Short mmCIF file of C-alpha atoms and ligand atoms in Angstrom, two decimals:
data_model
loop_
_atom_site.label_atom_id
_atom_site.label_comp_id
_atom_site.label_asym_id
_atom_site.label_seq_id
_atom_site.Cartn_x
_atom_site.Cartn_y
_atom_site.Cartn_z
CA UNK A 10 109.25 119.80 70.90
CA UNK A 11 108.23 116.53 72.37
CA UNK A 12 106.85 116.55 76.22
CA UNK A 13 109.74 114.24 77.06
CA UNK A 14 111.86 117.06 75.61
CA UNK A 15 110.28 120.10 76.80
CA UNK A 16 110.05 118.56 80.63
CA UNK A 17 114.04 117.83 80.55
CA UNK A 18 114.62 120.94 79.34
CA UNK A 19 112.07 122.58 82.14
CA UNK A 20 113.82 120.53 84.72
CA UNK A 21 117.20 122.02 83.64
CA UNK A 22 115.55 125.56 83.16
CA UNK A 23 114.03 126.00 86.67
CA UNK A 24 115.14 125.41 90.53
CA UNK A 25 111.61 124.67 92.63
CA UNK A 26 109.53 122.07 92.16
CA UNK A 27 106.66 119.66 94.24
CA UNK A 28 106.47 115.78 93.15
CA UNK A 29 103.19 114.29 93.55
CA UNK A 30 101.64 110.80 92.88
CA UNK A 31 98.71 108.96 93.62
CA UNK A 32 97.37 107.71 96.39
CA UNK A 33 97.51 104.71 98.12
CA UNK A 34 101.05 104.35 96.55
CA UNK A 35 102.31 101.08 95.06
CA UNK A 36 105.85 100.62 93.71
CA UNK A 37 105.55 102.55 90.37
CA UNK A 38 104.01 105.94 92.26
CA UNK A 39 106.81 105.59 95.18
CA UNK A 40 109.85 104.29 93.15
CA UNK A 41 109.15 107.05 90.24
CA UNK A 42 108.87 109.92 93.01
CA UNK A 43 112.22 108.88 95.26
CA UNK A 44 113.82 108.65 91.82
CA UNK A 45 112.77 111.57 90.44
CA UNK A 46 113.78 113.72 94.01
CA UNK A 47 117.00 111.95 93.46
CA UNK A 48 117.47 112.75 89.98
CA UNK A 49 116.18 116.53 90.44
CA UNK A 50 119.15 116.47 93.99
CA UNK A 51 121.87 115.23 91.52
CA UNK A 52 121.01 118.68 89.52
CA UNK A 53 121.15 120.81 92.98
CA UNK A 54 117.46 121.82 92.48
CA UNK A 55 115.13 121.82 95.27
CA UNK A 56 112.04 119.81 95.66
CA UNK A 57 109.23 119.13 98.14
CA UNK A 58 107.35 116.07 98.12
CA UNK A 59 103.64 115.22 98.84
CA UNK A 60 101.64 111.88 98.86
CA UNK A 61 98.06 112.07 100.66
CA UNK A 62 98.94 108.45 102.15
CA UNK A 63 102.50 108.82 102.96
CA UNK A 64 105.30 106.62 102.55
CA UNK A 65 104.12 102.52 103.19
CA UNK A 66 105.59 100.88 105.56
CA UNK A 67 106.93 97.83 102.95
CA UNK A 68 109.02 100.67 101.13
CA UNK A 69 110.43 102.37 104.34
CA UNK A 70 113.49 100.64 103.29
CA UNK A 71 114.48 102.65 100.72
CA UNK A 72 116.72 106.17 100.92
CA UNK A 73 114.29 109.46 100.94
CA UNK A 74 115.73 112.00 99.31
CA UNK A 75 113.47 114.19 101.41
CA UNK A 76 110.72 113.94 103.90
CA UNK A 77 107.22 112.70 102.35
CA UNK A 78 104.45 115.35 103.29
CA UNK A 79 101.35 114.07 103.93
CA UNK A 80 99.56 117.65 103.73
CA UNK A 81 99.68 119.95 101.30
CA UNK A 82 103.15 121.42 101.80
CA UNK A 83 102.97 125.47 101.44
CA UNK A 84 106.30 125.68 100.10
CA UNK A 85 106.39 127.36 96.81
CA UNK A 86 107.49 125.90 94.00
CA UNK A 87 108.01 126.77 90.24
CA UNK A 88 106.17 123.73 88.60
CA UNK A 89 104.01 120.39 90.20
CA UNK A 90 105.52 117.33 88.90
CA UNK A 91 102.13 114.61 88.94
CA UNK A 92 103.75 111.50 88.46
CA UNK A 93 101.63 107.63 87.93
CA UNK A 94 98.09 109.49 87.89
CA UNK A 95 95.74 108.45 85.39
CA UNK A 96 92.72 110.29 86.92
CA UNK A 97 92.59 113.39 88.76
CA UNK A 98 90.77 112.16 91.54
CA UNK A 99 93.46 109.85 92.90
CA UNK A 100 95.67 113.12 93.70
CA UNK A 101 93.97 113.29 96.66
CA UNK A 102 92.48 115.91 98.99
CA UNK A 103 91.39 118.90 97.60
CA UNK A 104 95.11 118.87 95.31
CA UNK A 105 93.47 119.01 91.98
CA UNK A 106 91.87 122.44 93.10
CA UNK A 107 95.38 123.14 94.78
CA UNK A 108 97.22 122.77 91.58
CA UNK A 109 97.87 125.27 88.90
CA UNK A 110 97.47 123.19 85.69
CA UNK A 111 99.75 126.17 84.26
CA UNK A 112 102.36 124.60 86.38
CA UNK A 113 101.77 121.26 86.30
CA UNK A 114 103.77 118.12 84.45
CA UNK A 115 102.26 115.37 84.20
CA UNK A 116 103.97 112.29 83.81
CA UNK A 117 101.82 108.79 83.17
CA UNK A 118 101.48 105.38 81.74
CA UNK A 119 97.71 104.85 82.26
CA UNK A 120 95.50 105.11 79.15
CA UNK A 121 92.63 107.76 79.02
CA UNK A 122 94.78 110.06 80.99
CA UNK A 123 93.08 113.61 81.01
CA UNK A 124 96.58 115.50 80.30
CA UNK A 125 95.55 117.88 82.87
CA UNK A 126 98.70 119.75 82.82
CA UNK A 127 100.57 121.95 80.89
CA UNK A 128 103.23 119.64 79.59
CA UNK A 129 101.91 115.91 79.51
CA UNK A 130 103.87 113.01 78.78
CA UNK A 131 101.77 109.88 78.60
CA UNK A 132 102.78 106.86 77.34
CA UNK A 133 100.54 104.15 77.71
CA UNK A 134 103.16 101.09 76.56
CA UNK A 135 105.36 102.06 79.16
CA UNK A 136 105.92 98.88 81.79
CA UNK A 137 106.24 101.92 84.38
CA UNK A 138 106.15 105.89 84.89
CA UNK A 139 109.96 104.78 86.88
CA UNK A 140 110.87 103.68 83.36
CA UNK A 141 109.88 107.09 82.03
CA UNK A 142 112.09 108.47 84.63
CA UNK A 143 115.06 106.71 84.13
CA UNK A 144 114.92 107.63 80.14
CA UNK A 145 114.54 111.21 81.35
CA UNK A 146 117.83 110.53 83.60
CA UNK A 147 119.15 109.05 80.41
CA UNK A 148 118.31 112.35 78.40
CA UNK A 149 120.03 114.50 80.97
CA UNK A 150 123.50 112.45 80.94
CA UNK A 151 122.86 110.54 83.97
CA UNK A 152 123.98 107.13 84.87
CA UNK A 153 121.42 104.51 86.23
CA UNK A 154 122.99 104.02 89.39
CA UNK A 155 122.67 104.57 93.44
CA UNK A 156 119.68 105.74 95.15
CA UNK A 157 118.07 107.09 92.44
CA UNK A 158 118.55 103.62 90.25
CA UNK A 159 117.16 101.59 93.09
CA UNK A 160 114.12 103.80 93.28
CA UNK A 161 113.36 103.45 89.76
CA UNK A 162 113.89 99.68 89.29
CA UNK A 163 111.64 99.47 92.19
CA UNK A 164 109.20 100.92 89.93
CA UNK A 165 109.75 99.04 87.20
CA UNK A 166 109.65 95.43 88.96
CA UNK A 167 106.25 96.36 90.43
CA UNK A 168 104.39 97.53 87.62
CA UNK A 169 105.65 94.66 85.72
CA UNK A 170 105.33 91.83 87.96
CA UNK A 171 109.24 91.44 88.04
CA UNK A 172 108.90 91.55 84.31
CA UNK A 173 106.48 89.28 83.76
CA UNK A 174 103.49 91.54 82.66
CA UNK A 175 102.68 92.31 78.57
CA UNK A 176 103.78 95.72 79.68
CA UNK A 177 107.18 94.52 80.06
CA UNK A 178 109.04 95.85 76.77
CA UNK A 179 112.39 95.52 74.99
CA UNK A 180 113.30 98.95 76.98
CA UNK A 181 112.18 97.98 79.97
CA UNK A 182 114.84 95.57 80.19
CA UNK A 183 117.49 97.95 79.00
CA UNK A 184 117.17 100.03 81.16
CA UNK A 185 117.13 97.43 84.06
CA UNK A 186 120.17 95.99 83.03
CA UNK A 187 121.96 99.82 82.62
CA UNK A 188 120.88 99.65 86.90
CA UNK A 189 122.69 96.49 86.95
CA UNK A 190 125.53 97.34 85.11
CA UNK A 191 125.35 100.75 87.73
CA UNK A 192 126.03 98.17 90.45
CA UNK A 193 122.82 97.70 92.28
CA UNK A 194 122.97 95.08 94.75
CA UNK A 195 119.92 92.75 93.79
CA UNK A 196 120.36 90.04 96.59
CA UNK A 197 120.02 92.99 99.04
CA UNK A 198 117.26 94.92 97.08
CA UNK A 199 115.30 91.59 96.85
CA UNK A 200 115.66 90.65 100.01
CA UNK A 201 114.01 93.85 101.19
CA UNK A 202 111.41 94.04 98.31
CA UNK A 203 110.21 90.33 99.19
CA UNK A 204 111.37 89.31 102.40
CA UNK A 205 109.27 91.48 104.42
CA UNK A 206 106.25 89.13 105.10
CA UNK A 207 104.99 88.98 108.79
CA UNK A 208 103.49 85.46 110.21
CA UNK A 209 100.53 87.44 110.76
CA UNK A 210 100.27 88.44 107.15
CA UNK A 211 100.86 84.62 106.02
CA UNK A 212 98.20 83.74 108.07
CA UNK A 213 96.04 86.51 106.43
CA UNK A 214 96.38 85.17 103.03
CA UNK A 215 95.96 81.54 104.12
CA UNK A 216 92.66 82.46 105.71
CA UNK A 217 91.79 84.24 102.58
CA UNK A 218 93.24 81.58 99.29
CA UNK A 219 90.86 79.12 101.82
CA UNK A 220 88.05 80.94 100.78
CA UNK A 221 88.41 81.77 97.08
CA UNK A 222 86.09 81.00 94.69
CA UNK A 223 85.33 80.26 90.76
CA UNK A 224 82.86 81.98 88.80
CA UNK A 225 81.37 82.49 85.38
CA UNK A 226 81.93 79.16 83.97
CA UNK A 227 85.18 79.13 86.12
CA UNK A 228 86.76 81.89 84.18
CA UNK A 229 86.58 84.06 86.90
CA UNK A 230 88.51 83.65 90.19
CA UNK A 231 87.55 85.59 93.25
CA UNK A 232 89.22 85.89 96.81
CA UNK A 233 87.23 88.58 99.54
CA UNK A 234 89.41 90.15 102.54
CA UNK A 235 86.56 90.84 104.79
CA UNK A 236 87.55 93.30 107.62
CA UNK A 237 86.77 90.76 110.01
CA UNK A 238 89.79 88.57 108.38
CA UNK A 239 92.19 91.54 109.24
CA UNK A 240 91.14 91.79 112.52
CA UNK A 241 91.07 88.08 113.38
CA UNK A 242 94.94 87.99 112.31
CA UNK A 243 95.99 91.01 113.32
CA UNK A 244 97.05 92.28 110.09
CA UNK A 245 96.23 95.90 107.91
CA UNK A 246 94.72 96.39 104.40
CA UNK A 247 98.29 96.69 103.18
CA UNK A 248 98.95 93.74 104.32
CA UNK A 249 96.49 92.28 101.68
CA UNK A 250 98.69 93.46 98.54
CA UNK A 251 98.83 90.77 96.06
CA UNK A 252 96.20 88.71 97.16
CA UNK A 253 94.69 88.89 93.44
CA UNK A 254 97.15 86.95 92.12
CA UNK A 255 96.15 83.80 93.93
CA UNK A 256 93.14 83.66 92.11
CA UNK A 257 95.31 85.16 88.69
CA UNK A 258 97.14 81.80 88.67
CA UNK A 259 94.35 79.20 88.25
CA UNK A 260 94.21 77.63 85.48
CA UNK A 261 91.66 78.68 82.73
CA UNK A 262 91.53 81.57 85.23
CA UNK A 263 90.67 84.98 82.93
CA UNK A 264 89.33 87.72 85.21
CA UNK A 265 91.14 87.58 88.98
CA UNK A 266 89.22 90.00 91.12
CA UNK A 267 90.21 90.36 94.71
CA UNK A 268 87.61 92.37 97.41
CA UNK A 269 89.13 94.20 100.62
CA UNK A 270 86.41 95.35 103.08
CA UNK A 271 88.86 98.61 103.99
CA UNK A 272 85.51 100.08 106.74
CA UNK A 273 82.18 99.43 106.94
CA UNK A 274 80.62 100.14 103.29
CA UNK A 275 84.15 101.11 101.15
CA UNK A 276 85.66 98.17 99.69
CA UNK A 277 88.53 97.94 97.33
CA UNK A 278 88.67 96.04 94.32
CA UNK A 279 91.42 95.23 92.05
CA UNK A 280 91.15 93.16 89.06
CA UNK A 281 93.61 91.23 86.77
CA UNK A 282 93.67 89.52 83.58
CA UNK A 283 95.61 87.62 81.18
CA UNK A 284 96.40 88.90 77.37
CA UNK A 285 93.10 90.64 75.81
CA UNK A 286 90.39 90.97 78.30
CA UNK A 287 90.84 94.51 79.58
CA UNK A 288 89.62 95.11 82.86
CA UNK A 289 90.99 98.10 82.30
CA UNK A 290 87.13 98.39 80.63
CA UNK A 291 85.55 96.96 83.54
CA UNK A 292 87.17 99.34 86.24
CA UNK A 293 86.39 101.81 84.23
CA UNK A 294 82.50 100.89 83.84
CA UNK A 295 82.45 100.61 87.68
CA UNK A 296 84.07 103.51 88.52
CA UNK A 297 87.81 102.97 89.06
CA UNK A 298 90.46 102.29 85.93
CA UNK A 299 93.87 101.52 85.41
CA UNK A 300 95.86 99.10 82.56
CA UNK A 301 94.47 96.76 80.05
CA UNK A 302 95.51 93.64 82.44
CA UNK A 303 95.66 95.19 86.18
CA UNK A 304 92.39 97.81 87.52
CA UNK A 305 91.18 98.60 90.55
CA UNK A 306 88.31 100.83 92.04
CA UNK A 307 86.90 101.64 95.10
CA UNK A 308 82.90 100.58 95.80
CA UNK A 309 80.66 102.47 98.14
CA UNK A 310 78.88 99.42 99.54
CA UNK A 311 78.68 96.21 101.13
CA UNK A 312 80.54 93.45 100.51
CA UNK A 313 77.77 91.34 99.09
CA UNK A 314 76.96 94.14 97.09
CA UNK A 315 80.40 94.72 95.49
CA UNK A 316 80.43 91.32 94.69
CA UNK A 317 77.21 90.69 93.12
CA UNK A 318 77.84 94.11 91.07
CA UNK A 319 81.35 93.26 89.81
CA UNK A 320 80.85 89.44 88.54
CA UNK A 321 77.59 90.83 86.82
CA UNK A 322 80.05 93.33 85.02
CA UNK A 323 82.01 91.02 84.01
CA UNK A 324 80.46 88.20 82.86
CA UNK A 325 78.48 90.73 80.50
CA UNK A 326 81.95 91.51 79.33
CA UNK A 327 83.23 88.42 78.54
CA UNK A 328 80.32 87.65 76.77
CA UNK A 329 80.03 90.31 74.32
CA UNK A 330 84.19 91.16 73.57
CA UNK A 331 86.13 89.34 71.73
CA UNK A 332 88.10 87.42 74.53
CA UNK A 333 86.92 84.51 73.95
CA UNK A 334 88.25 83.75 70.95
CA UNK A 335 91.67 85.43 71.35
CA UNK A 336 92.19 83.62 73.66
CA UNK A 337 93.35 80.72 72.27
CA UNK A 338 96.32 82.59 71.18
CA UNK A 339 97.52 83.73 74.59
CA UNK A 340 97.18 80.80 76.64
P1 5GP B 15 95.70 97.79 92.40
O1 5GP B 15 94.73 96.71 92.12
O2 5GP B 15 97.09 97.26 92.55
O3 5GP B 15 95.27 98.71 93.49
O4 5GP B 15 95.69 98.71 91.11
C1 5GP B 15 96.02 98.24 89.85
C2 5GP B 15 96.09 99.41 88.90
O5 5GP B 15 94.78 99.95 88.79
C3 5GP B 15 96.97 100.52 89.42
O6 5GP B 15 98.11 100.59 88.63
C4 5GP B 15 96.17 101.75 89.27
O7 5GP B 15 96.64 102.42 88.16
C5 5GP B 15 94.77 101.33 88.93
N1 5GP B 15 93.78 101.67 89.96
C6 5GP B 15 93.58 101.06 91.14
N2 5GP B 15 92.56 101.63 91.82
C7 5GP B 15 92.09 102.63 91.03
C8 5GP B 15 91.04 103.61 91.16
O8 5GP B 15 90.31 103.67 92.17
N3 5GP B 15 90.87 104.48 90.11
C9 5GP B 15 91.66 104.44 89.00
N4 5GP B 15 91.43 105.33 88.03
N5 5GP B 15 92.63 103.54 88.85
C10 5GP B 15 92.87 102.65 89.83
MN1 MN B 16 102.24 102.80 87.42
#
């Protein structure tokens, strides 16, 4: 039996379960949970749900099928449901010793995935682990529609960059326009998905684009969120998300990094890329991981440092892979 098999059929066979993802949430790990809690409601079973970081603010909009824990919750359950975690470390606290990998599903998109449970679906081509989800709805007779639809096509327009990512496949739109044809409202979902932007925050980025720089032969775009920035505009780290993509849109632009000084000596990186150079690699070299074209990581250091450490990464990896002369092809 396949894993997407064997987990419907587990989610039909048993009652108690605890949905997990990773943390520091984005769209994918929130959208894929909410959906999943209101998939596994739908089929009266009973679920608790646990994120380390908790719900963020810019998705308090949505319907929670039941409250987020932010501590290990001591309910028992029959099976862990790991959803959007590509590495056991970004489970958080102490939950990878917490778990029973007897009892654990683990349901990912993110290549090199341990498969650190007992039933493992993985599929790295997938635009989204919320696209996973709706094809297990899909397997268990469901409609793509209400709360649970909404939660997944959240999922699915984050990971993809409202479908404008490589990982954005033939399905991917299938299944969004099944939540369309289910009747979600998309005025009203965009409106709340994009429309939540503070003046604070605008000044934030403004402060930051100001600042960006060009690298390696300008094929490397950089913008830094110092902590001093945040402060100065009264703004939080989550306020920085998407700042990358500044830098992702310049022209001849192949590695977009952006740097967010979260305290004194832990700064957050993310990195993006166009078609074949996988920073996906890099992150990985450095630390962190993710997809071929989006990767992030956390550094243990100083600003400077960070900085000096990650364009040294990459330009030794655009200099030795084959990017350069792919990408001809993919501009
Ligand atoms: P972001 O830059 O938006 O934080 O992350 C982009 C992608 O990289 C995410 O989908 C996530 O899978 C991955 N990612 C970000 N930070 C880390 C990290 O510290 N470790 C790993 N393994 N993956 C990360
Ligand atoms: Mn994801």
């Amino acid at each position: 039996m396949t894993p997407r098999k064997q987990i419907a059929k587990t989610i039909k066979d048993y009652n108690h379960f605890l949905l997990t993802s990773h943390i520091n949430p984005d769209g994918d790990a929130i959208g894929s949970m909410l959906g999943l809690g209101h998939l596994l409601n739908r089929m009266g079973k009973t679920f608790t749900f646990y994120n380390q970081s908790g719900l963020p603010e810019r998705f308090s909009w949505l319907n929670l099928p039941a409250k987020m824990h932010t501590r290990i919750p001591l309910q028992e359950y029959e099976w862990a449901i790991i959803l959007d975690c590509g590495d056991g470390d970004r489970l958080g606290e102490n939950l990878g010793t917490f778990l029973d990998t007897d009892k654990s599903i683990n349901i990912d998109h993110h290549y090199g995935n341990p498969e650190f449970g007992r039933y493992n679906w993985v599929e790295p081509h997938r635009s989204s682990v919320g696209e996973m989800i709706a094809l297990l709805a899909q397997d268990l007779g469901m409609e793509l529609n209400g709360d649970m639809a909404k939660s997944l096509y959240l999922a699915m327009v984050t990971d993809t960059g409202s479908f404008s990512y490589s990982n954005t496949g033939a399905e991917t739109f299938s299944i969004a326009s099944e939540i369309i044809k289910g009747g979600l409202d998309l005025d009203s979902f965009n409106s709340h998905l994009y429309q939540q932007w503070s003046l604070n925050k605008v000044h934030l980025h403004g402060l930051a684009m100001k600042h960006a720089n060009l690298y390696c032969q300008d094929r490397v775009g950089l913008i830094k969120i110092p902590a001093e920035l945040m402060q100065q505009t009264g703004t939080n780290p989550e306020d920085c998300e998407g700042v990358v993509n500044y830098v992702r849109s310049i022209k001849g632009v192949k590695v977009a990094i952006s740097l967010r000084e979260d305290s004194e000596n832990k700064i957050k990186m993310s990195l993006r890329s166009w078609g074949e150079v996988d920073v996906n690699a890099i992150a990985h070299s450095l630390g962190g991981g993710g997809h071929h074209n989006a990767a992030g990581g956390t550094f243990y250091m100083s600003m400077q440092e960070a900085e000096g450490l990650v364009l040294e990464k990459i330009e030794q990896h655009l200099d030795s892979g084959p990017e350069d002369r792919n990408w001809a092809q993919v501009t």
